[in-house]
XYZ file of N, CA and C in Angstrom:
852
model
N 10.138 11.904 72.042
C 8.824 11.910 71.369
C 8.965 12.458 69.872
N 9.608 13.614 69.921
C 10.069 14.197 68.528
C 10.738 13.337 67.515
N 11.734 12.634 68.075
C 12.595 11.658 67.384
C 11.604 10.645 66.929
N 10.682 9.979 67.730
C 9.960 8.964 67.303
C 8.894 9.611 66.223
N 8.364 10.621 66.274
C 7.675 11.263 65.240
C 8.349 11.319 63.825
N 9.630 11.800 63.883
C 10.375 11.867 62.679
C 10.661 10.577 62.130
N 10.981 9.688 62.848
C 11.254 8.251 62.267
C 9.969 7.744 61.739
N 8.726 7.960 62.439
C 7.576 7.415 61.822
C 7.181 7.995 60.486
N 7.341 9.480 60.271
C 7.101 10.147 59.099
C 7.964 9.594 58.076
N 9.337 9.471 58.328
C 10.191 9.014 57.356
C 9.695 7.676 56.871
N 9.291 6.861 57.752
C 9.081 5.527 57.300
C 7.666 5.600 56.436
N 6.709 6.365 56.783
C 5.436 6.479 56.124
C 5.756 6.955 54.576
N 6.734 7.855 54.515
C 6.991 8.437 53.158
C 7.885 7.425 52.338
N 8.654 6.590 52.958
C 9.477 5.653 52.259
C 8.502 4.631 51.758
N 7.447 4.133 52.650
C 6.564 3.048 52.368
C 5.688 3.407 50.996
N 5.262 4.801 51.191
C 4.493 5.447 50.097
C 5.166 5.359 48.811
N 6.528 5.670 48.776
C 7.227 5.672 47.577
C 7.211 4.453 47.093
N 7.500 3.291 47.833
C 7.716 1.752 47.446
C 6.348 1.479 46.981
N 5.305 1.817 47.604
C 3.980 1.302 47.014
C 3.683 1.930 45.659
N 4.053 3.284 45.456
C 3.833 3.803 44.093
C 4.761 3.178 43.173
N 5.884 2.911 43.522
C 6.860 2.318 42.472
C 6.381 0.893 42.262
N 5.910 0.188 43.144
C 5.402 -1.122 42.780
C 4.096 -1.180 41.998
N 3.400 -0.093 41.887
C 1.901 -0.093 41.304
C 2.362 0.140 39.728
N 3.578 0.823 39.606
C 3.954 1.355 38.132
C 4.696 0.131 37.472
N 4.096 -0.423 36.349
C 4.676 -1.689 35.845
C 5.573 -1.316 34.704
N 5.854 -0.183 34.280
C 6.475 0.230 32.985
C 7.123 1.621 33.204
N 8.021 1.807 32.322
C 8.857 3.069 32.174
C 8.701 3.611 30.713
N 9.240 4.741 30.728
C 9.275 5.561 29.397
C 10.370 4.665 28.483
N 11.361 4.375 29.103
C 12.332 3.552 28.294
C 11.871 2.277 27.878
N 11.063 1.563 28.478
C 10.354 0.270 28.104
C 9.494 0.627 26.965
N 8.762 1.882 26.919
C 7.749 1.967 25.996
C 8.597 2.110 24.601
N 9.638 2.970 24.698
C 10.433 3.357 23.570
C 11.072 2.166 23.109
N 11.530 1.160 23.940
C 12.097 -0.104 23.507
C 11.181 -0.922 22.621
N 9.938 -1.077 23.123
C 8.837 -1.651 22.492
C 8.663 -1.074 21.040
N 8.617 0.166 21.059
C 8.268 0.928 19.723
C 9.538 0.697 18.694
N 10.827 0.561 19.232
C 11.935 0.653 18.378
C 11.876 -1.062 17.786
N 11.388 -2.057 18.687
C 11.320 -3.311 18.171
C 10.149 -3.526 16.861
N 9.035 -2.711 17.197
C 8.154 -2.668 15.998
C 8.705 -1.899 14.931
N 9.277 -0.915 15.128
C 10.127 -0.281 13.831
C 10.924 -1.227 13.050
N 11.573 -2.155 13.793
C 12.497 -3.012 13.160
C 11.892 -4.329 12.659
N 10.600 -4.604 12.948
C 9.717 -5.632 12.805
C 10.189 -6.805 13.584
N 10.763 -6.682 14.727
C 11.136 -7.751 15.747
C 9.960 -7.838 16.810
N 9.604 -9.027 17.011
C 8.533 -9.284 18.009
C 9.081 -9.042 19.396
N 8.251 -8.730 20.304
C 8.659 -8.209 21.667
C 8.551 -9.398 22.596
N 8.791 -9.250 23.822
C 8.676 -10.223 24.933
C 7.319 -10.408 25.340
N 6.510 -9.518 24.911
C 4.952 -9.725 25.282
C 4.176 -10.546 24.196
N 4.764 -10.921 23.281
C 4.228 -11.970 22.244
C 4.089 -13.487 22.949
N 3.129 -14.144 22.746
C 2.830 -15.528 23.305
C 3.886 -16.428 22.734
N 4.186 -17.350 23.712
C 5.164 -18.529 23.270
C 4.515 -19.291 22.152
N 5.398 -19.520 21.042
C 4.878 -20.176 20.122
C 5.874 -21.533 19.710
N 5.395 -22.259 18.813
C 6.247 -23.352 18.170
C 7.200 -22.745 17.229
N 8.378 -23.500 17.149
C 9.370 -23.091 16.181
C 8.885 -22.754 14.774
N 7.850 -23.536 14.219
C 7.427 -23.236 12.852
C 6.460 -22.228 12.774
N 5.903 -21.702 13.927
C 5.179 -20.319 13.912
C 5.824 -19.093 13.614
N 4.927 -18.306 13.021
C 5.630 -16.795 12.509
C 5.007 -15.864 13.235
N 5.797 -14.818 13.723
C 5.407 -13.635 14.509
C 5.686 -12.316 13.564
N 4.605 -11.754 13.501
C 4.735 -10.147 12.660
C 4.767 -9.229 13.863
N 5.538 -8.049 13.815
C 5.546 -6.953 14.457
C 5.455 -5.689 13.787
N 4.381 -5.003 13.306
C 4.286 -4.114 12.405
C 4.293 -2.688 13.109
N 4.731 -1.626 12.293
C 4.845 -0.167 12.746
C 4.045 0.539 11.656
N 3.812 1.804 11.973
C 2.968 2.603 11.252
C 3.916 2.942 9.944
N 3.379 2.661 8.877
C 4.207 2.957 7.580
C 3.346 3.684 6.615
N 3.715 4.958 6.514
C 2.904 5.787 5.545
C 3.301 5.943 4.167
N 4.381 5.137 3.838
C 4.784 5.025 2.459
C 4.912 3.500 1.798
N 4.061 2.619 2.227
C 3.841 1.396 1.873
C 3.534 1.411 0.322
N 4.208 0.657 -0.474
C 4.011 0.493 -1.839
C 2.693 -0.013 -2.260
N 2.157 -0.751 -1.394
C 0.960 -1.670 -1.748
C -0.412 -1.005 -1.029
N -0.170 0.138 -0.371
C -1.252 0.898 0.264
C -1.113 2.270 -0.155
N -2.151 2.834 -0.806
C -2.271 4.320 -1.100
C -2.927 4.956 0.116
N -2.064 5.496 0.911
C -2.378 5.888 2.352
C -3.481 7.182 2.121
N -4.298 7.083 3.094
C -5.344 8.334 3.216
C -5.203 8.955 4.523
N -5.923 8.241 5.746
C -5.937 8.916 6.846
C -4.793 8.156 7.850
N -4.575 8.816 8.921
C -3.727 8.187 9.976
C -3.715 8.901 11.361
N -3.758 8.133 12.347
C -4.084 8.827 13.803
C -3.070 7.737 14.696
N -3.051 8.198 15.894
C -2.297 7.445 17.039
C -3.379 7.567 18.260
N -3.503 6.364 18.717
C -4.339 6.192 20.161
C -3.708 5.976 21.234
N -3.794 6.473 22.431
C -2.955 6.305 23.579
C -3.900 5.712 24.618
N -3.459 4.579 25.295
C -4.323 4.010 26.323
C -3.452 3.688 27.536
N -3.797 3.907 28.709
C -2.989 3.528 29.949
C -3.540 3.559 31.204
N -3.188 2.760 31.994
C -3.512 2.880 33.427
C -2.104 2.548 34.302
N -2.479 2.442 35.491
C -0.965 2.252 36.283
C -0.177 1.005 35.930
N -0.763 -0.109 35.446
C 0.035 -1.310 34.976
C 0.183 -1.547 33.345
N -0.832 -1.070 32.769
C -0.996 -1.501 31.374
C -0.797 -0.336 30.505
N -0.447 -0.406 29.369
C -0.307 0.583 28.400
C -0.380 0.102 26.885
N -0.979 0.975 25.994
C -1.217 0.668 24.655
C -1.129 1.762 23.754
N -0.397 1.586 22.626
C -0.455 2.534 21.503
C -0.979 1.790 20.313
N -2.017 2.418 19.765
C -2.595 1.754 18.433
C -2.462 2.838 17.539
N -1.811 2.467 16.301
C -1.567 3.146 15.070
C -2.652 3.006 14.123
N -3.297 3.791 13.635
C -4.538 3.719 12.639
C -4.182 4.289 11.408
N -4.296 3.510 10.419
C -4.087 3.928 8.833
C -5.275 3.411 8.004
N -5.666 4.471 7.147
C -6.672 3.990 6.117
C -6.081 4.176 4.738
N -6.637 3.425 3.862
C -6.010 3.519 2.475
C -6.394 2.587 1.520
N -6.037 2.636 0.344
C -6.352 1.680 -0.618
C -5.395 0.572 -0.936
N -5.587 -0.688 -0.703
C -4.708 -1.738 -1.012
C -4.859 -2.245 -2.398
N -3.874 -1.715 -3.150
C -3.685 -1.915 -4.557
C -3.812 -3.575 -4.925
N -3.119 -4.258 -4.096
C -2.811 -5.526 -4.553
C -4.088 -6.627 -4.229
N -4.904 -5.920 -3.138
C -6.136 -6.795 -2.828
C -7.362 -6.239 -3.341
N -7.170 -5.044 -3.891
C -8.368 -4.398 -4.613
C -9.397 -4.013 -3.601
N -8.984 -3.420 -2.386
C -10.133 -3.187 -1.472
C -9.475 -1.854 -0.477
N -10.374 -1.110 0.064
C -9.926 -0.143 0.706
C -9.993 -0.622 2.381
N -9.119 -0.251 3.269
C -9.093 -0.911 4.572
C -8.458 0.143 5.448
N -8.774 -0.221 6.798
C -8.159 0.502 8.053
C -7.324 -0.610 8.485
N -6.131 -0.204 8.875
C -4.980 -1.109 9.485
C -4.835 -0.550 10.765
N -4.996 -1.289 11.889
C -4.506 -0.989 13.064
C -3.387 -1.674 13.712
N -2.301 -1.141 14.119
C -1.182 -1.827 14.604
C -1.159 -1.478 15.996
N -0.931 -2.617 16.773
C -0.959 -2.518 18.326
C 0.345 -2.851 18.987
N 0.753 -1.752 19.838
C 2.137 -2.036 20.543
C 1.879 -1.733 22.013
N 2.229 -2.495 22.790
C 2.023 -2.402 24.343
C 2.360 -3.524 25.025
N 1.956 -3.561 26.506
C 2.117 -4.542 27.422
C 0.995 -5.519 27.507
N -0.186 -5.241 26.973
C -1.443 -5.918 27.184
C -2.220 -6.244 25.957
N -1.582 -6.357 24.928
C -2.241 -6.767 23.682
C -2.581 -8.140 23.529
N -3.879 -8.515 23.130
C -4.262 -9.732 22.753
C -4.087 -10.093 21.194
N -2.839 -10.502 21.056
C -2.379 -10.616 19.710
C -3.217 -11.643 18.793
N -3.605 -11.097 17.702
C -4.523 -11.834 16.772
C -3.815 -13.114 16.318
N -4.187 -14.211 16.265
C -3.597 -15.494 15.704
C -4.285 -16.039 14.619
N -3.769 -16.215 13.372
C -4.306 -17.011 12.388
C -3.747 -18.504 12.631
N -4.493 -19.479 12.680
C -4.117 -20.771 12.848
C -4.269 -21.718 11.607
N -3.306 -22.414 11.137
C -3.267 -23.348 10.015
C -2.657 -24.625 10.459
N -2.840 -25.670 9.718
C -2.303 -26.999 10.222
C -0.702 -27.089 10.403
N -0.121 -26.468 9.334
C 1.456 -26.364 9.241
C 1.975 -25.380 10.202
N 1.446 -24.232 10.386
C 1.974 -23.243 11.331
C 0.833 -21.966 11.682
N 1.168 -21.469 12.773
C 0.362 -20.297 13.194
C 0.914 -19.095 12.772
N 0.159 -17.795 12.593
C 0.672 -16.638 12.329
C 0.151 -15.569 13.361
N 1.167 -15.087 14.098
C 0.839 -13.985 15.211
C 1.164 -12.701 14.791
N 0.307 -11.816 14.976
C 0.669 -10.598 14.545
C 0.061 -9.382 15.541
N 0.500 -8.237 15.381
C 0.025 -7.244 16.242
C -0.860 -6.319 15.356
N -1.308 -6.797 13.972
C -2.140 -5.995 13.141
C -3.528 -6.406 12.965
N -4.474 -5.583 12.769
C -5.744 -5.947 12.460
C -6.493 -5.082 11.265
N -6.889 -5.798 10.254
C -7.508 -4.957 9.263
C -9.039 -4.975 9.093
N -9.722 -3.863 8.870
C -11.113 -3.767 8.684
C -11.185 -3.175 7.272
N -12.190 -3.900 6.640
C -12.376 -3.570 5.227
C -13.421 -2.465 5.200
N -13.260 -1.437 4.431
C -13.994 -0.362 4.149
C -14.886 -0.458 2.906
N -14.163 -0.883 1.952
C -14.816 -1.224 0.351
C -14.238 -2.345 -0.042
N -14.951 -3.326 -0.131
C -14.531 -4.758 -0.673
C -14.155 -4.784 -2.128
N -13.684 -5.962 -2.615
C -13.319 -6.082 -3.873
C -14.532 -6.185 -4.839
N -15.675 -6.835 -4.412
C -16.903 -6.774 -5.032
C -17.252 -5.552 -5.258
N -17.352 -4.671 -4.409
C -17.809 -3.354 -4.670
C -16.960 -2.576 -5.744
N -15.781 -2.687 -5.406
C -14.777 -1.930 -6.474
C -15.024 -2.581 -7.889
N -15.381 -3.893 -8.133
C -15.614 -4.410 -9.325
C -16.852 -3.904 -9.836
N -17.853 -3.518 -8.951
C -19.172 -3.026 -9.577
C -19.188 -1.839 -10.042
N -18.220 -0.962 -9.322
C -18.242 0.562 -9.727
C -17.070 0.836 -10.782
N -16.251 -0.058 -10.988
C -15.144 0.128 -11.884
C -15.611 0.581 -13.383
N -14.975 1.372 -14.038
C -15.373 2.142 -15.322
C -15.435 0.846 -16.290
N -16.273 0.591 -17.114
C -16.223 -0.330 -18.197
C -16.667 0.107 -19.448
N -16.608 1.536 -19.615
C -16.813 2.103 -20.845
C -15.612 2.831 -21.516
N -14.734 1.978 -22.024
C -13.432 2.567 -22.503
C -13.004 1.771 -23.396
N -12.016 2.285 -24.200
C -11.449 1.710 -25.408
C -10.401 0.788 -25.160
N -9.664 0.797 -23.966
C -8.722 -0.117 -23.582
C -8.771 -0.410 -22.109
N -7.845 -1.405 -21.722
C -7.926 -1.961 -20.401
C -7.523 -0.920 -19.165
N -6.505 -0.017 -19.708
C -5.937 0.745 -18.696
C -7.159 2.048 -18.519
N -7.997 2.360 -19.352
C -8.943 3.210 -19.003
C -9.998 2.703 -18.060
N -10.066 1.578 -17.713
C -11.098 0.880 -16.913
C -10.187 0.538 -15.514
N -8.901 0.377 -15.477
C -8.261 -0.140 -14.350
C -8.379 0.667 -13.190
N -8.884 0.441 -12.203
C -8.893 1.292 -10.812
C -9.498 2.665 -11.001
N -10.256 2.779 -12.091
C -11.120 3.997 -12.274
C -12.611 3.903 -12.072
N -13.273 4.747 -11.407
C -14.711 4.702 -11.172
C -15.667 5.064 -12.241
N -16.487 4.383 -12.663
C -17.604 4.759 -13.632
C -18.170 6.110 -13.341
N -18.275 6.968 -14.266
C -18.727 8.358 -14.034
C -20.232 8.258 -13.751
N -20.922 7.256 -14.113
C -22.310 7.153 -13.834
C -22.684 6.586 -12.387
N -21.632 6.202 -11.801
C -21.882 5.598 -10.374
C -22.506 6.798 -9.445
N -23.654 6.416 -8.745
C -24.452 7.255 -7.839
C -24.014 7.013 -6.464
N -23.740 5.823 -5.910
C -23.509 5.610 -4.651
C -22.591 4.343 -4.598
N -21.783 4.373 -3.458
C -20.625 3.421 -3.327
C -20.959 2.829 -1.805
N -20.884 1.522 -1.735
C -21.079 0.929 -0.345
C -19.812 1.058 0.282
N -19.837 1.695 1.442
C -18.619 1.950 2.389
C -19.199 1.241 3.676
N -18.319 0.213 3.933
C -18.752 -0.580 5.361
C -20.153 -0.918 5.427
N -20.685 -1.368 4.127
C -22.044 -1.947 4.199
C -23.042 -0.764 4.187
N -22.784 0.433 3.964
C -23.739 1.603 3.891
C -23.312 2.401 2.560
N -24.380 2.491 1.814
C -24.483 3.448 0.563
C -24.172 4.776 1.036
N -23.000 5.324 0.289
C -22.610 6.773 0.326
C -22.690 7.445 -1.006
N -23.355 8.630 -1.145
C -23.371 9.276 -2.403
C -21.831 9.510 -2.940
N -21.770 9.228 -4.259
C -20.468 9.566 -4.808
C -20.392 10.839 -5.677
N -19.446 11.562 -5.516
C -19.202 12.680 -6.274
C -18.136 12.556 -7.242
N -18.611 12.713 -8.558
C -17.696 12.309 -9.653
C -17.092 13.681 -10.374
N -17.239 14.698 -9.649
C -16.634 16.056 -10.104
C -15.142 16.018 -9.881
N -14.523 15.829 -10.830
C -12.791 15.756 -10.471
C -12.367 17.207 -9.911
N -12.929 18.357 -10.189
C -12.573 19.477 -9.794
C -12.655 19.427 -8.179
N -13.491 18.871 -7.620
C -13.687 18.954 -6.098
C -12.533 18.136 -5.520
N -11.894 17.161 -6.291
C -10.929 16.437 -5.802
C -9.609 17.157 -5.982
N -9.501 17.850 -7.020
C -8.284 18.555 -7.240
C -8.348 19.841 -6.400
N -9.404 20.217 -5.887
C -9.300 21.592 -4.933
C -8.614 21.192 -3.555
N -8.708 19.889 -3.271
C -8.268 19.510 -1.948
C -6.884 18.726 -2.031
N -6.199 18.924 -3.404
C -4.885 18.546 -3.481
C -4.755 16.929 -4.034
N -5.886 16.361 -4.406
C -5.882 15.047 -5.010
C -5.339 15.136 -6.477
N -4.366 14.476 -6.785
C -3.874 14.609 -8.348
C -4.446 13.322 -8.899
N -5.267 13.525 -9.890
C -5.853 12.227 -10.599
C -4.863 11.712 -11.671
N -5.058 10.530 -11.804
C -4.284 9.927 -12.838
C -4.223 10.584 -14.292
N -3.007 10.879 -14.675
C -2.844 11.767 -15.955
C -2.606 10.871 -17.064
N -2.786 9.665 -16.983
C -2.473 8.681 -18.237
C -3.562 7.910 -18.454
N -4.073 7.493 -19.650
C -5.285 6.708 -20.039
C -6.401 7.106 -19.245
N -6.581 8.331 -19.053
C -7.676 8.823 -18.037
C -8.261 10.023 -18.698
N -8.577 9.996 -19.936
C -9.120 11.264 -20.755
C -10.364 11.916 -20.134
N -11.224 11.134 -19.503
C -12.277 11.639 -18.815
C -12.192 12.318 -17.458
N -10.929 12.180 -16.973
C -10.411 12.379 -15.552
C -11.431 11.789 -14.611
N -11.489 10.411 -14.731
C -12.342 9.627 -13.678
C -11.654 9.770 -12.332
N -12.449 9.319 -11.423
C -11.787 9.194 -10.040
C -11.300 8.020 -9.819
N -10.014 7.633 -9.247
C -9.344 6.620 -8.982
C -9.773 5.897 -7.670
N -9.573 4.570 -7.603
C -10.117 4.040 -6.317
C -9.363 4.411 -5.127
N -8.100 4.666 -5.324
C -7.353 5.477 -4.038
C -7.759 6.918 -3.761
N -8.116 7.635 -5.038
C -8.581 9.016 -4.848
C -9.824 9.205 -4.035
N -10.653 8.099 -4.025
C -11.882 8.145 -3.409
C -11.730 8.196 -1.641
N -10.617 7.378 -1.275
C -10.506 7.125 0.140
C -9.788 8.336 0.534
N -8.925 9.030 -0.385
C -8.288 10.288 0.221
C -9.547 11.420 0.187
N -10.371 11.452 -0.776
C -11.381 12.427 -0.706
C -12.244 12.158 0.569
N -12.480 11.003 0.959
C -13.442 10.878 2.241
C -12.547 11.433 3.316
N -11.308 10.985 3.273
C -10.391 11.428 4.593
C -10.455 13.006 4.521
N -10.442 13.682 3.603
C -10.498 15.091 3.592
C -11.642 15.841 3.985
N -12.886 15.321 3.502
C -14.330 15.901 3.649
C -14.975 15.156 4.836
N -14.795 13.949 5.059
C -15.551 13.258 6.194
C -14.794 12.201 6.651
N -13.666 12.531 7.421
C -12.826 11.526 7.953
C -13.357 10.339 8.739
N -14.554 10.781 9.442
C -15.133 9.751 10.396
C -15.618 8.588 9.645
N -15.961 8.647 8.313
C -16.441 7.754 7.490
C -15.468 6.506 7.432
N -14.237 6.941 7.402
C -13.381 5.882 7.031
C -12.390 5.579 8.177
N -12.803 6.016 9.483
C -11.983 5.836 10.745
C -12.510 4.783 11.629
N -11.765 4.139 12.383
C -12.128 3.038 13.185
C -12.918 3.500 14.443
N -13.928 2.835 14.871
C -14.601 3.109 16.040
C -13.930 2.684 17.258
N -14.389 3.099 18.370
C -13.664 2.947 19.617
C -13.769 1.498 20.018
N -14.975 0.853 19.464
C -14.941 -0.634 19.692
C -13.957 -1.334 18.819
N -13.912 -0.933 17.706
C -12.980 -1.739 16.812
C -11.447 -1.613 17.416
N -11.148 -0.282 17.710
C -9.808 -0.099 18.199
C -9.461 -0.920 19.416
N -10.456 -0.979 20.463
C -10.094 -1.821 21.537
C -10.318 -3.431 21.598
N -10.519 -3.834 20.398
C -10.845 -5.212 20.220
C -9.608 -5.988 20.734
N -8.497 -5.762 20.644
C -7.357 -6.588 21.109
C -6.657 -5.952 22.341
N -7.200 -4.968 23.020
C -6.782 -4.409 24.258
C -7.749 -4.553 25.286
N -7.422 -4.492 26.748
C -8.540 -4.680 27.557
C -9.675 -3.530 27.440
N -10.887 -3.904 27.631
C -12.056 -2.990 27.433
C -11.865 -1.957 28.594
N -11.514 -2.206 29.743
C -11.452 -1.110 30.789
C -10.246 -0.302 30.752
N -9.455 -0.404 29.720
C -8.184 0.335 29.698
C -8.615 1.711 29.279
N -8.154 2.759 30.194
C -8.481 4.127 29.836
C -7.815 4.695 28.636
N -8.802 5.366 27.704
C -8.090 6.101 26.675
C -7.623 7.553 27.034
N -6.379 7.730 26.813
C -5.718 9.075 27.258
C -6.183 10.205 26.164
N -5.756 9.840 24.694
C -5.868 10.781 23.875
C -5.887 10.091 22.523
N -6.237 10.824 21.476
C -5.912 10.521 20.106
C -5.283 11.608 19.379
N -4.152 11.133 18.891
C -3.248 12.374 18.069
C -3.477 12.226 16.609
N -3.944 13.493 16.046
C -4.441 13.504 14.812
C -3.228 13.912 13.843
N -2.468 14.870 14.545
C -1.382 15.533 13.650
C -0.079 15.311 14.359
N 0.944 14.870 13.717
C 2.273 14.562 14.399
C 3.477 14.626 13.326
N 4.572 14.798 13.915
C 5.763 14.570 13.067
C 6.143 13.118 12.727
N 6.177 12.613 11.429
C 6.617 11.376 10.988
C 7.957 11.381 10.326
N 8.737 10.328 10.957
C 9.995 10.354 10.227
C 10.398 8.756 10.108
N 10.280 8.219 8.948
C 10.408 6.825 8.792
C 11.987 6.308 8.771
N 12.986 7.190 8.841
C 14.276 6.883 8.742
C 14.913 6.927 10.190
N 14.256 7.167 11.251
C 14.886 7.312 12.465
C 14.160 6.477 13.584
N 14.722 5.779 14.428
C 14.247 4.877 15.277
C 13.351 5.492 16.345
N 12.324 5.228 16.694
C 11.346 5.907 17.554
C 11.916 6.560 18.729
N 12.911 5.700 19.483
C 13.419 6.187 20.580
C 14.203 7.513 20.587
N 14.562 7.737 19.229
C 15.379 8.961 19.036
C 14.470 10.115 18.422
N 13.128 10.085 18.519
C 12.185 10.895 17.874
C 11.507 11.620 19.004
N 11.270 12.890 18.732
C 10.574 13.920 19.763
C 9.037 13.228 20.055
N 8.468 12.784 18.986
C 7.080 12.249 18.804
C 6.950 11.260 19.827
N 7.739 10.253 19.909
C 7.578 9.066 20.678
C 8.054 9.388 22.144
N 8.987 10.134 22.169
C 9.392 10.416 23.707
C 8.390 11.135 24.376
N 7.525 12.001 23.632
C 6.492 12.765 24.273
C 5.304 11.629 24.389
N 4.935 10.789 23.648
C 4.030 9.697 23.802
C 4.323 8.897 25.027
N 5.681 8.503 25.204
C 5.956 7.618 26.374
C 5.635 8.459 27.602
N 5.970 9.529 27.740
C 5.915 10.368 28.772
C 4.359 10.496 29.179
N 3.456 10.870 28.219
C 2.010 10.888 28.385
C 1.580 9.595 28.950
N 1.957 8.264 28.545
C 1.647 7.015 28.874
C 1.958 7.023 30.363
N 3.148 7.275 30.766
C 3.628 6.889 32.263
C 2.908 7.931 33.094
N 2.888 9.130 32.599
C 2.435 10.093 33.674
C 0.740 10.204 33.677
N 0.098 9.823 32.391
C -1.226 9.987 32.156
C -1.624 11.362 32.023
N -0.647 12.191 31.647
C -0.876 13.722 31.519
C -0.707 13.980 30.143
N -1.925 14.389 29.581
C -1.980 14.717 28.135
C -1.185 16.235 27.761
N -1.184 16.856 28.844
C -0.628 18.173 28.623
C 0.808 18.207 28.138
N 1.388 17.109 28.331
C 2.895 16.840 27.918
C 2.871 16.823 26.179
N 1.843 16.642 25.601
C 1.752 16.626 24.119
C 1.970 18.198 23.642
N 3.152 18.658 23.619
C 3.450 19.883 23.041
C 4.730 19.917 22.034
N 4.452 19.252 20.820
C 5.631 18.997 19.985
C 6.251 20.222 19.551
N 7.487 20.285 19.194
C 8.084 21.461 18.661
C 8.237 21.324 17.077
N 8.199 19.976 16.760
C 8.327 19.768 15.171
C 7.074 19.684 14.554
N 7.267 20.382 13.302
C 5.875 20.568 12.558
C 5.274 19.285 12.160
N 4.087 19.048 12.255
C 3.403 17.791 11.748
C 3.348 17.737 10.269
N 3.641 16.457 9.834
C 3.696 16.087 8.460
C 3.158 14.810 7.932
N 2.148 14.167 8.838
C 1.727 12.986 8.700
C 0.380 12.829 7.664
N 0.178 13.917 6.873
C -0.780 14.001 6.202
C -0.391 13.134 4.833
N -1.056 12.459 4.180
C -0.821 11.650 3.088
C -0.129 12.401 1.938
N -0.491 13.685 1.798
C 0.016 14.492 0.724
C 1.629 14.730 0.976
N 2.124 14.489 1.915
C 3.765 14.568 2.156
C 4.546 13.368 1.853
N 3.668 12.225 1.430
C 4.463 10.959 1.309
C 3.786 10.075 0.220
N 4.967 9.464 -0.524
C 4.489 8.617 -1.750
C 4.212 7.353 -1.312
N 2.974 6.837 -1.630
C 2.830 5.299 -1.248
C 1.801 4.882 -2.322
N 1.611 3.431 -2.286
C 0.759 2.959 -3.332
C 1.059 2.704 -4.688
N 2.470 2.982 -4.734
C 2.922 3.236 -6.189
C 3.838 1.829 -6.766
N 3.431 0.720 -5.969
C 3.898 -0.600 -6.526
C 2.990 -1.365 -7.219
């Protein structure tokens, strides 16, 4: 009788382990592999099948992009037993498009990849952009009272009272001293009046009212399952653009959190450095 009980108990334990293993569809290593692919710009196995002429993009968080004057950035983590997603969020001024945007980069095993369709080919990407200030609004507020073109280029008219951000008028602070107090260095050439730059404005908002230029939860979840549980948002972390994610503490901790669903593992030993003040960007 005792032998039968032991055998039954062993069988139940073994079955329980198998069930638990079968419900877990991903591992820390797989998450790190997917991060490495995005870091290298290589599409993953989760991208949809496409035609030979179609193009696939796989973006990773870039705080040093020459065409984007970075302001804010965060990392959002979502997971259940079978699905996981990492969403990199970055806000800033896009100097080639003359608009301020949020960029969301999605990495995971449940992403509904955005597809731009054209007659000759389709473009599949893991990125989505949300406009904060469009080019028309920047044209409206651009300085027009100057002696040469450079004194107008990407500088805000000192008489501007309000600026439309996400279709909502926000009071504009033209006191350059308030910008300098929080570490924003205004353009020092062809700017005798110390006017506020287009990118300076977004960085100022990030420092005094970050929610104004942050993505909403609805916007973030646009391309991942709506019922996927959010584990946490990471506002401060160590960023290293020269090392593969699989070799970095930041992403090893993130992968462990996603697999275990335990946010208490977020105990980084490296100092956070993801603030825009630590990186050169938007200089092309």
